[in-house]
Short mmCIF file of C-alpha atoms in Angstrom, two decimals:
data_model
loop_
_atom_site.label_atom_id
_atom_site.label_comp_id
_atom_site.label_asym_id
_atom_site.label_seq_id
_atom_site.Cartn_x
_atom_site.Cartn_y
_atom_site.Cartn_z
CA UNK N 82 77.03 111.08 64.41
CA UNK N 83 79.06 112.46 61.52
CA UNK N 84 82.16 112.83 63.70
CA UNK N 85 81.79 109.24 64.89
CA UNK N 86 81.46 108.05 61.31
CA UNK N 87 84.62 109.93 60.28
CA UNK N 88 86.45 108.41 63.23
CA UNK N 89 85.37 104.87 62.35
CA UNK N 90 86.21 105.28 58.67
CA UNK N 91 89.65 106.56 59.67
CA UNK N 92 90.19 103.54 61.92
CA UNK N 93 89.03 101.19 59.17
CA UNK N 94 91.15 102.69 56.40
CA UNK N 95 94.26 102.71 58.58
CA UNK N 96 93.77 99.14 59.74
CA UNK N 97 94.66 95.85 58.10
CA UNK N 98 91.29 94.14 58.37
CA UNK N 99 89.56 96.49 55.92
CA UNK N 100 92.12 95.91 53.16
CA UNK N 101 92.66 92.21 53.80
CA UNK N 102 88.94 91.61 53.18
CA UNK N 103 89.16 93.62 49.94
CA UNK N 104 92.18 91.57 48.84
CA UNK N 105 90.25 88.37 49.56
CA UNK N 106 87.43 89.51 47.28
CA UNK N 107 89.88 90.42 44.52
CA UNK N 108 91.62 87.05 44.90
CA UNK N 109 88.30 85.20 44.73
CA UNK N 110 87.38 87.10 41.57
CA UNK N 111 90.72 86.29 39.94
CA UNK N 112 90.45 82.64 41.00
CA UNK N 113 86.93 82.33 39.56
CA UNK N 114 88.00 83.90 36.27
CA UNK N 115 91.10 81.72 36.09
CA UNK N 116 89.17 78.52 36.74
CA UNK N 117 86.55 79.37 34.12
CA UNK N 118 89.31 80.31 31.68
CA UNK N 119 90.93 76.88 32.13
CA UNK N 120 87.65 74.94 32.02
CA UNK N 121 86.64 76.71 28.80
CA UNK N 122 90.01 76.31 27.08
CA UNK N 123 90.22 74.09 23.95
CA UNK N 124 92.86 71.96 25.66
CA UNK N 125 90.62 71.18 28.62
CA UNK N 126 87.66 70.49 26.32
CA UNK N 127 89.70 68.05 24.24
CA UNK N 128 90.96 66.33 27.38
CA UNK N 129 87.46 65.92 28.81
CA UNK N 130 86.16 64.81 25.39
CA UNK N 131 88.74 62.02 25.37
CA UNK N 132 87.77 61.00 28.89
CA UNK N 133 84.11 61.06 27.91
CA UNK N 134 84.80 58.84 24.91
CA UNK N 135 86.61 56.31 27.10
CA UNK N 136 83.77 56.38 29.62
CA UNK N 137 81.18 55.76 26.90
CA UNK N 138 83.17 52.85 25.48
CA UNK N 139 83.53 51.20 28.88
CA UNK N 140 79.97 51.75 30.05
CA UNK N 141 78.22 50.96 26.78
CA UNK N 142 79.76 47.55 26.21
CA UNK N 143 82.29 44.88 27.14
CA UNK N 144 85.38 44.77 24.91
CA UNK N 145 86.39 41.34 23.78
CA UNK N 146 88.02 39.58 20.88
CA UNK N 147 85.09 40.35 18.62
CA UNK N 148 85.00 44.06 19.48
CA UNK N 149 82.53 46.11 21.52
CA UNK N 150 79.22 44.51 22.38
CA UNK N 151 75.98 46.35 21.72
CA UNK N 152 73.57 47.56 24.37
CA UNK N 153 71.54 44.36 24.38
CA UNK N 154 74.62 42.14 24.56
CA UNK N 155 76.08 44.24 27.35
CA UNK N 156 72.82 44.09 29.27
CA UNK N 157 72.66 40.33 28.90
CA UNK N 158 76.26 39.97 30.02
CA UNK N 159 75.68 42.18 33.04
CA UNK N 160 72.49 40.33 33.92
CA UNK N 161 74.26 36.97 33.66
CA UNK N 162 77.03 38.23 35.90
CA UNK N 163 74.50 39.47 38.46
CA UNK N 164 72.67 36.15 38.39
CA UNK N 165 75.93 34.28 38.86
CA UNK N 166 76.87 36.50 41.77
CA UNK N 167 73.47 35.93 43.36
CA UNK N 168 73.81 32.22 42.95
CA UNK N 169 77.27 32.28 44.47
CA UNK N 170 75.97 34.22 47.43
CA UNK N 171 73.26 31.66 48.02
CA UNK N 172 75.76 28.80 47.92
CA UNK N 173 74.08 27.01 45.00
CA UNK N 174 75.71 26.47 41.61
CA UNK N 175 73.84 26.97 38.36
CA UNK N 176 74.24 25.24 35.06
CA UNK N 177 75.09 27.07 31.88
CA UNK N 178 71.51 26.69 30.61
CA UNK N 179 70.16 28.16 33.83
CA UNK N 180 72.60 31.05 33.62
CA UNK N 181 71.55 31.76 30.04
CA UNK N 182 67.86 31.61 30.97
CA UNK N 183 68.31 33.90 33.95
CA UNK N 184 70.48 36.27 31.95
CA UNK N 185 67.93 36.54 29.16
CA UNK N 186 65.12 37.17 31.63
CA UNK N 187 67.08 39.80 33.50
CA UNK N 188 68.13 41.50 30.28
CA UNK N 189 64.58 41.58 28.95
CA UNK N 190 63.16 42.84 32.23
CA UNK N 191 65.76 45.57 32.74
CA UNK N 192 66.25 46.74 29.14
CA UNK N 193 63.95 49.70 29.54
CA UNK N 194 65.44 50.76 32.88
CA UNK N 195 68.96 50.49 31.44
CA UNK N 196 68.02 52.67 28.51
CA UNK N 197 66.53 55.26 30.88
CA UNK N 198 69.62 55.16 33.06
CA UNK N 199 71.94 55.60 30.09
CA UNK N 200 69.80 58.45 28.82
CA UNK N 201 69.95 60.15 32.24
CA UNK N 202 73.73 59.72 32.33
CA UNK N 203 74.07 61.35 28.93
CA UNK N 204 71.84 64.24 30.03
CA UNK N 205 73.88 64.74 33.19
CA UNK N 206 77.09 64.75 31.17
CA UNK N 207 75.65 67.32 28.78
CA UNK N 208 74.62 69.61 31.62
CA UNK N 209 78.06 69.32 33.18
CA UNK N 210 79.64 70.86 30.11
CA UNK N 211 78.66 73.95 28.19
CA UNK N 212 77.81 72.47 24.81
CA UNK N 213 75.66 69.38 24.35
CA UNK N 214 76.44 69.53 20.62
CA UNK N 215 80.10 68.86 21.35
CA UNK N 216 79.31 65.75 23.37
CA UNK N 217 76.94 64.49 20.69
CA UNK N 218 79.85 64.68 18.27
CA UNK N 219 82.06 62.90 20.77
CA UNK N 220 79.57 60.09 21.16
CA UNK N 221 79.15 59.72 17.39
CA UNK N 222 82.74 60.00 16.23
CA UNK N 223 85.29 61.62 18.56
CA UNK N 224 88.08 61.40 16.00
CA UNK N 225 86.14 63.60 13.58
CA UNK N 226 86.39 66.63 15.86
CA UNK N 227 88.88 69.25 14.75
CA UNK N 228 90.64 72.01 16.62
CA UNK N 229 88.14 74.46 15.13
CA UNK N 230 85.26 72.59 16.83
CA UNK N 231 86.85 72.92 20.26
CA UNK N 232 87.79 76.53 19.64
CA UNK N 233 84.19 77.30 18.66
CA UNK N 234 82.84 75.74 21.84
CA UNK N 235 85.48 77.59 23.83
CA UNK N 236 84.35 80.91 22.35
CA UNK N 237 80.74 80.11 23.22
CA UNK N 238 81.68 79.28 26.82
CA UNK N 239 83.67 82.49 27.12
CA UNK N 240 80.72 84.61 26.02
CA UNK N 241 78.77 85.48 29.18
CA UNK N 242 75.20 86.72 29.15
CA UNK N 243 75.83 90.16 30.68
CA UNK N 244 78.04 91.90 33.26
CA UNK N 245 75.23 91.71 35.82
CA UNK N 246 74.89 87.95 35.35
CA UNK N 247 78.65 87.55 35.75
CA UNK N 248 78.69 89.45 39.03
CA UNK N 249 75.56 87.71 40.27
CA UNK N 250 77.00 84.25 39.71
CA UNK N 251 80.44 85.14 41.02
CA UNK N 252 79.85 87.14 44.22
CA UNK N 253 76.17 87.39 45.08
CA UNK N 254 74.57 83.96 44.74
CA UNK N 255 77.65 82.23 46.17
CA UNK N 256 77.49 84.29 49.38
CA UNK N 257 81.01 85.75 49.15
CA UNK N 258 79.85 89.38 49.34
CA UNK N 259 77.53 88.90 52.31
CA UNK N 260 80.11 86.83 54.19
CA UNK N 261 82.90 89.41 53.75
CA UNK N 262 80.63 92.27 54.86
CA UNK N 263 79.47 90.26 57.88
CA UNK N 264 83.01 89.28 58.88
CA UNK N 265 84.35 92.83 58.79
CA UNK N 266 81.26 94.07 60.63
CA UNK N 267 81.68 91.50 63.41
CA UNK N 268 85.40 92.11 63.92
CA UNK N 269 85.20 95.90 63.80
CA UNK N 270 82.16 96.35 66.04
CA UNK N 271 83.53 93.94 68.63
CA UNK N 272 86.67 96.10 68.93
CA UNK N 273 84.64 98.82 70.62
CA UNK N 274 84.06 96.47 73.54
CA UNK N 275 87.36 94.59 73.61
CA UNK N 276 89.37 97.86 73.41
CA UNK N 277 86.82 99.75 75.58
CA UNK N 278 86.41 102.42 72.92
CA UNK N 279 82.69 102.71 73.63
CA UNK N 280 83.29 103.63 77.29
CA UNK N 281 85.09 106.81 76.24
CA UNK N 282 81.98 108.16 74.51
CA UNK N 283 79.11 110.12 75.99
CA UNK N 284 76.47 107.45 76.45
CA UNK N 285 73.34 109.21 77.59
CA UNK N 286 70.11 108.38 75.78
CA UNK N 287 70.87 110.70 72.87
CA UNK N 288 74.48 109.55 72.71
CA UNK N 289 73.45 105.91 72.48
CA UNK N 290 71.10 106.65 69.58
CA UNK N 291 73.90 108.44 67.75
CA UNK N 292 76.35 105.64 68.49
CA UNK N 293 74.19 102.78 67.24
CA UNK N 294 72.80 104.80 64.34
CA UNK N 295 76.31 105.62 63.16
CA UNK N 296 77.30 101.95 63.32
CA UNK N 297 74.38 100.96 61.09
CA UNK N 298 75.40 103.67 58.61
CA UNK N 299 78.94 102.27 58.74
CA UNK N 300 77.61 98.78 57.88
CA UNK N 301 75.90 100.28 54.85
CA UNK N 302 79.20 101.89 53.84
CA UNK N 303 80.98 98.52 54.15
CA UNK N 304 78.33 96.83 51.98
CA UNK N 305 78.67 99.51 49.28
CA UNK N 306 82.49 99.44 49.34
CA UNK N 307 82.85 95.67 49.07
CA UNK N 308 80.14 95.49 46.40
CA UNK N 309 82.14 97.99 44.35
CA UNK N 310 85.34 95.99 44.93
CA UNK N 311 83.64 92.76 43.82
CA UNK N 312 82.15 94.41 40.72
CA UNK N 313 85.39 96.06 39.58
CA UNK N 314 87.56 93.04 40.39
CA UNK N 315 85.16 90.69 38.64
CA UNK N 316 84.94 92.84 35.51
CA UNK N 317 88.73 93.24 35.35
CA UNK N 318 89.46 89.56 36.01
CA UNK N 319 87.05 88.21 33.42
CA UNK N 320 88.17 90.78 30.85
CA UNK N 321 91.80 89.77 31.42
CA UNK N 322 90.81 86.10 31.03
CA UNK N 323 89.32 86.82 27.60
CA UNK N 324 85.62 86.69 28.45
CA UNK N 325 83.12 88.82 26.55
CA UNK N 326 79.41 89.50 26.93
CA UNK N 327 76.53 88.66 24.63
CA UNK N 328 74.74 91.86 25.66
CA UNK N 329 75.53 94.90 27.74
CA UNK N 330 73.45 95.37 30.87
CA UNK N 331 71.15 98.41 30.58
CA UNK N 332 72.00 101.03 33.18
CA UNK N 333 68.58 100.73 34.78
CA UNK N 334 68.79 96.94 35.15
CA UNK N 335 72.38 97.14 36.39
CA UNK N 336 71.50 99.81 38.94
CA UNK N 337 68.55 97.75 40.16
CA UNK N 338 70.71 94.66 40.54
CA UNK N 339 73.45 96.55 42.40
CA UNK N 340 70.90 98.24 44.64
CA UNK N 341 69.23 94.97 45.64
CA UNK N 342 72.59 93.25 46.11
CA UNK N 343 73.65 96.11 48.39
CA UNK N 344 70.39 95.91 50.35
CA UNK N 345 70.81 92.18 51.00
CA UNK N 346 74.49 92.54 51.95
CA UNK N 347 73.50 95.42 54.25
CA UNK N 348 70.78 93.26 55.81
CA UNK N 349 73.27 90.45 56.51
CA UNK N 350 75.66 92.99 58.03
CA UNK N 351 72.88 94.37 60.25
CA UNK N 352 72.02 90.90 61.54
CA UNK N 353 75.70 90.38 62.38
CA UNK N 354 75.79 93.72 64.21
CA UNK N 355 72.79 92.68 66.29
CA UNK N 356 74.53 89.42 67.25
CA UNK N 357 77.70 91.28 68.30
CA UNK N 358 75.78 93.84 70.35
CA UNK N 359 73.68 91.14 72.01
CA UNK N 360 76.64 88.92 72.92
CA UNK N 361 79.53 91.45 73.13
CA UNK N 362 81.59 88.70 71.49
CA UNK N 363 83.68 88.81 68.33
CA UNK N 364 83.64 85.00 68.20
CA UNK N 365 79.83 84.91 68.08
CA UNK N 366 79.81 87.51 65.30
CA UNK N 367 82.43 85.66 63.27
CA UNK N 368 80.58 82.36 63.68
CA UNK N 369 77.37 84.04 62.55
CA UNK N 370 79.14 85.51 59.52
CA UNK N 371 80.64 82.17 58.50
CA UNK N 372 77.50 80.10 59.01
CA UNK N 373 74.69 82.55 58.22
CA UNK N 374 76.40 85.23 56.11
CA UNK N 375 77.82 82.60 53.77
CA UNK N 376 74.32 81.26 53.12
CA UNK N 377 74.95 77.79 54.59
CA UNK N 378 72.38 78.12 57.37
CA UNK N 379 69.88 79.75 54.99
CA UNK N 380 70.17 76.90 52.49
CA UNK N 381 69.60 74.32 55.22
CA UNK N 382 66.63 76.28 56.56
CA UNK N 383 65.17 76.48 53.06
CA UNK N 384 65.45 72.72 52.61
CA UNK N 385 63.75 72.15 55.96
CA UNK N 386 60.92 74.54 55.08
CA UNK N 387 60.38 72.85 51.71
CA UNK N 388 60.39 69.43 53.37
CA UNK N 389 57.85 70.50 55.99
CA UNK N 390 55.84 72.17 53.24
CA UNK N 391 54.96 68.78 51.81
CA UNK N 392 52.67 68.28 54.77
CA UNK N 393 51.85 71.90 55.60
CA UNK N 394 51.86 73.98 52.39
CA UNK N 395 52.07 77.39 54.07
CA UNK N 396 55.37 76.44 55.71
CA UNK N 397 56.88 75.66 52.31
CA UNK N 398 55.66 79.05 51.06
CA UNK N 399 57.96 80.73 53.58
CA UNK N 400 61.13 79.54 51.82
CA UNK N 401 61.22 82.31 49.15
CA UNK N 402 60.95 84.88 51.95
CA UNK N 403 64.30 84.06 53.53
CA UNK N 404 67.36 86.25 53.02
CA UNK N 405 69.33 83.31 51.62
CA UNK N 406 66.67 82.55 49.03
CA UNK N 407 66.50 86.20 47.97
CA UNK N 408 70.29 86.40 47.70
CA UNK N 409 70.31 83.28 45.53
CA UNK N 410 67.50 84.59 43.32
CA UNK N 411 69.15 87.99 42.83
CA UNK N 412 72.36 86.28 41.75
CA UNK N 413 70.62 83.86 39.41
CA UNK N 414 68.31 86.45 37.80
CA UNK N 415 70.58 89.50 37.89
CA UNK N 416 69.56 90.81 34.47
CA UNK N 417 65.86 89.86 34.64
CA UNK N 418 64.79 91.02 38.10
CA UNK N 419 61.82 92.93 36.72
CA UNK N 420 60.85 90.18 34.26
CA UNK N 421 61.05 87.26 36.69
CA UNK N 422 57.91 86.74 38.81
CA UNK N 423 58.26 86.36 42.56
CA UNK N 424 58.23 82.77 43.79
CA UNK N 425 55.63 83.30 46.51
CA UNK N 426 51.86 83.05 46.33
CA UNK N 427 50.95 86.63 47.46
CA UNK N 428 53.34 88.13 44.90
CA UNK N 429 52.98 85.70 42.03
CA UNK N 430 52.27 88.48 39.54
CA UNK N 431 54.85 90.89 41.00
CA UNK N 432 58.50 91.04 39.88
CA UNK N 433 61.17 89.30 41.89
CA UNK N 434 62.68 92.71 42.65
CA UNK N 435 59.62 93.63 44.70
CA UNK N 436 59.89 90.53 46.85
CA UNK N 437 63.61 91.07 47.45
CA UNK N 438 62.97 94.71 48.35
CA UNK N 439 60.34 93.68 50.89
CA UNK N 440 62.48 90.95 52.47
CA UNK N 441 65.58 93.13 52.68
CA UNK N 442 63.66 96.11 54.00
CA UNK N 443 61.89 94.07 56.68
CA UNK N 444 65.19 92.50 57.80
CA UNK N 445 66.87 95.90 58.13
CA UNK N 446 63.85 97.38 59.93
CA UNK N 447 63.76 94.47 62.38
CA UNK N 448 67.47 94.84 63.13
CA UNK N 449 67.02 98.59 63.65
CA UNK N 450 64.10 97.98 66.02
CA UNK N 451 66.20 95.59 68.11
CA UNK N 452 69.15 97.99 68.04
CA UNK N 453 67.28 101.08 69.19
CA UNK N 454 65.05 99.08 71.52
CA UNK N 455 66.42 96.50 73.95
CA UNK N 456 70.06 96.58 72.76
CA UNK N 457 70.36 100.36 73.22
CA UNK N 458 69.50 99.99 76.90
CA UNK N 459 72.23 97.48 77.63
CA UNK N 460 75.17 98.53 79.74
CA UNK N 461 78.24 99.29 77.65
#
């Protein structure tokens, strides 16, 4: 097995695919850091503040010769316009008195809903940007904001919670790590069949066990290597972009996060290996990596489970036990894996790390059972 592993590592290191995937991860890290650097810059904040001010002025009132109308006047004007449009659609004209009456009724009846809608819009705008305080100032008096205000908000946005949270948001929860590991796994394992490398090996019962066991070890190596690339590239890119951290991740918490991230990436790679060995097709493995490894299929499955759970509660309880849900949770709670309770009824009082460990371990064990069971007996 060790000789096979050395041979595969040699083939990987001396091939293009291995390094192209690493370059893709580095490029994604640099792109993420660059985008966040631009979005958090004082210039971008001032530009969006100006746009927000214009949006507020347009949506809050109708500008006329007398200035900007208040909320009640704007509501009455909108209601009158809607009533006029309805009347035009019905083919019947209305008098000015009727328009005023209808407008007043519509304005009175919809005042509360308009206020709720405007309040929801403001909340959505606040959540879209890092500092709600900045947008409160914009709404009150945009011209009073100074360069120091925008620079202060920019500094706050460029202060991340911890290195683990940065890596979790950048590579883990988005699915980039699992997808890269799955893609390289699919392409490399399929080469053994397309180039007939497997036929040159001794494939008795013991030889098959060594062959498939070594491939699973190789998938674990790929997961560890690309996790290290993502971590180092992310740390370097965000440091170069001027980002700092509010707190350093304790070594224990960081090791736990990296270990669980590796386990989930390894599990995704193992599922891709099973697909390649079952189909003997690189196309099937690549499709699996792009659809499942990226988390797209898992997100859709989670939504379906939650929807069905409205009628059958135990089906909805399965959603936290999917690989995609665990990957998302590890990325979102990278620095609090031991403090965050699991989102499933049997483990409500247990940490999220325990649930992720169970899900990842079961997935790897199931893939190993299929590999050394029915797949090992297939003709190579």
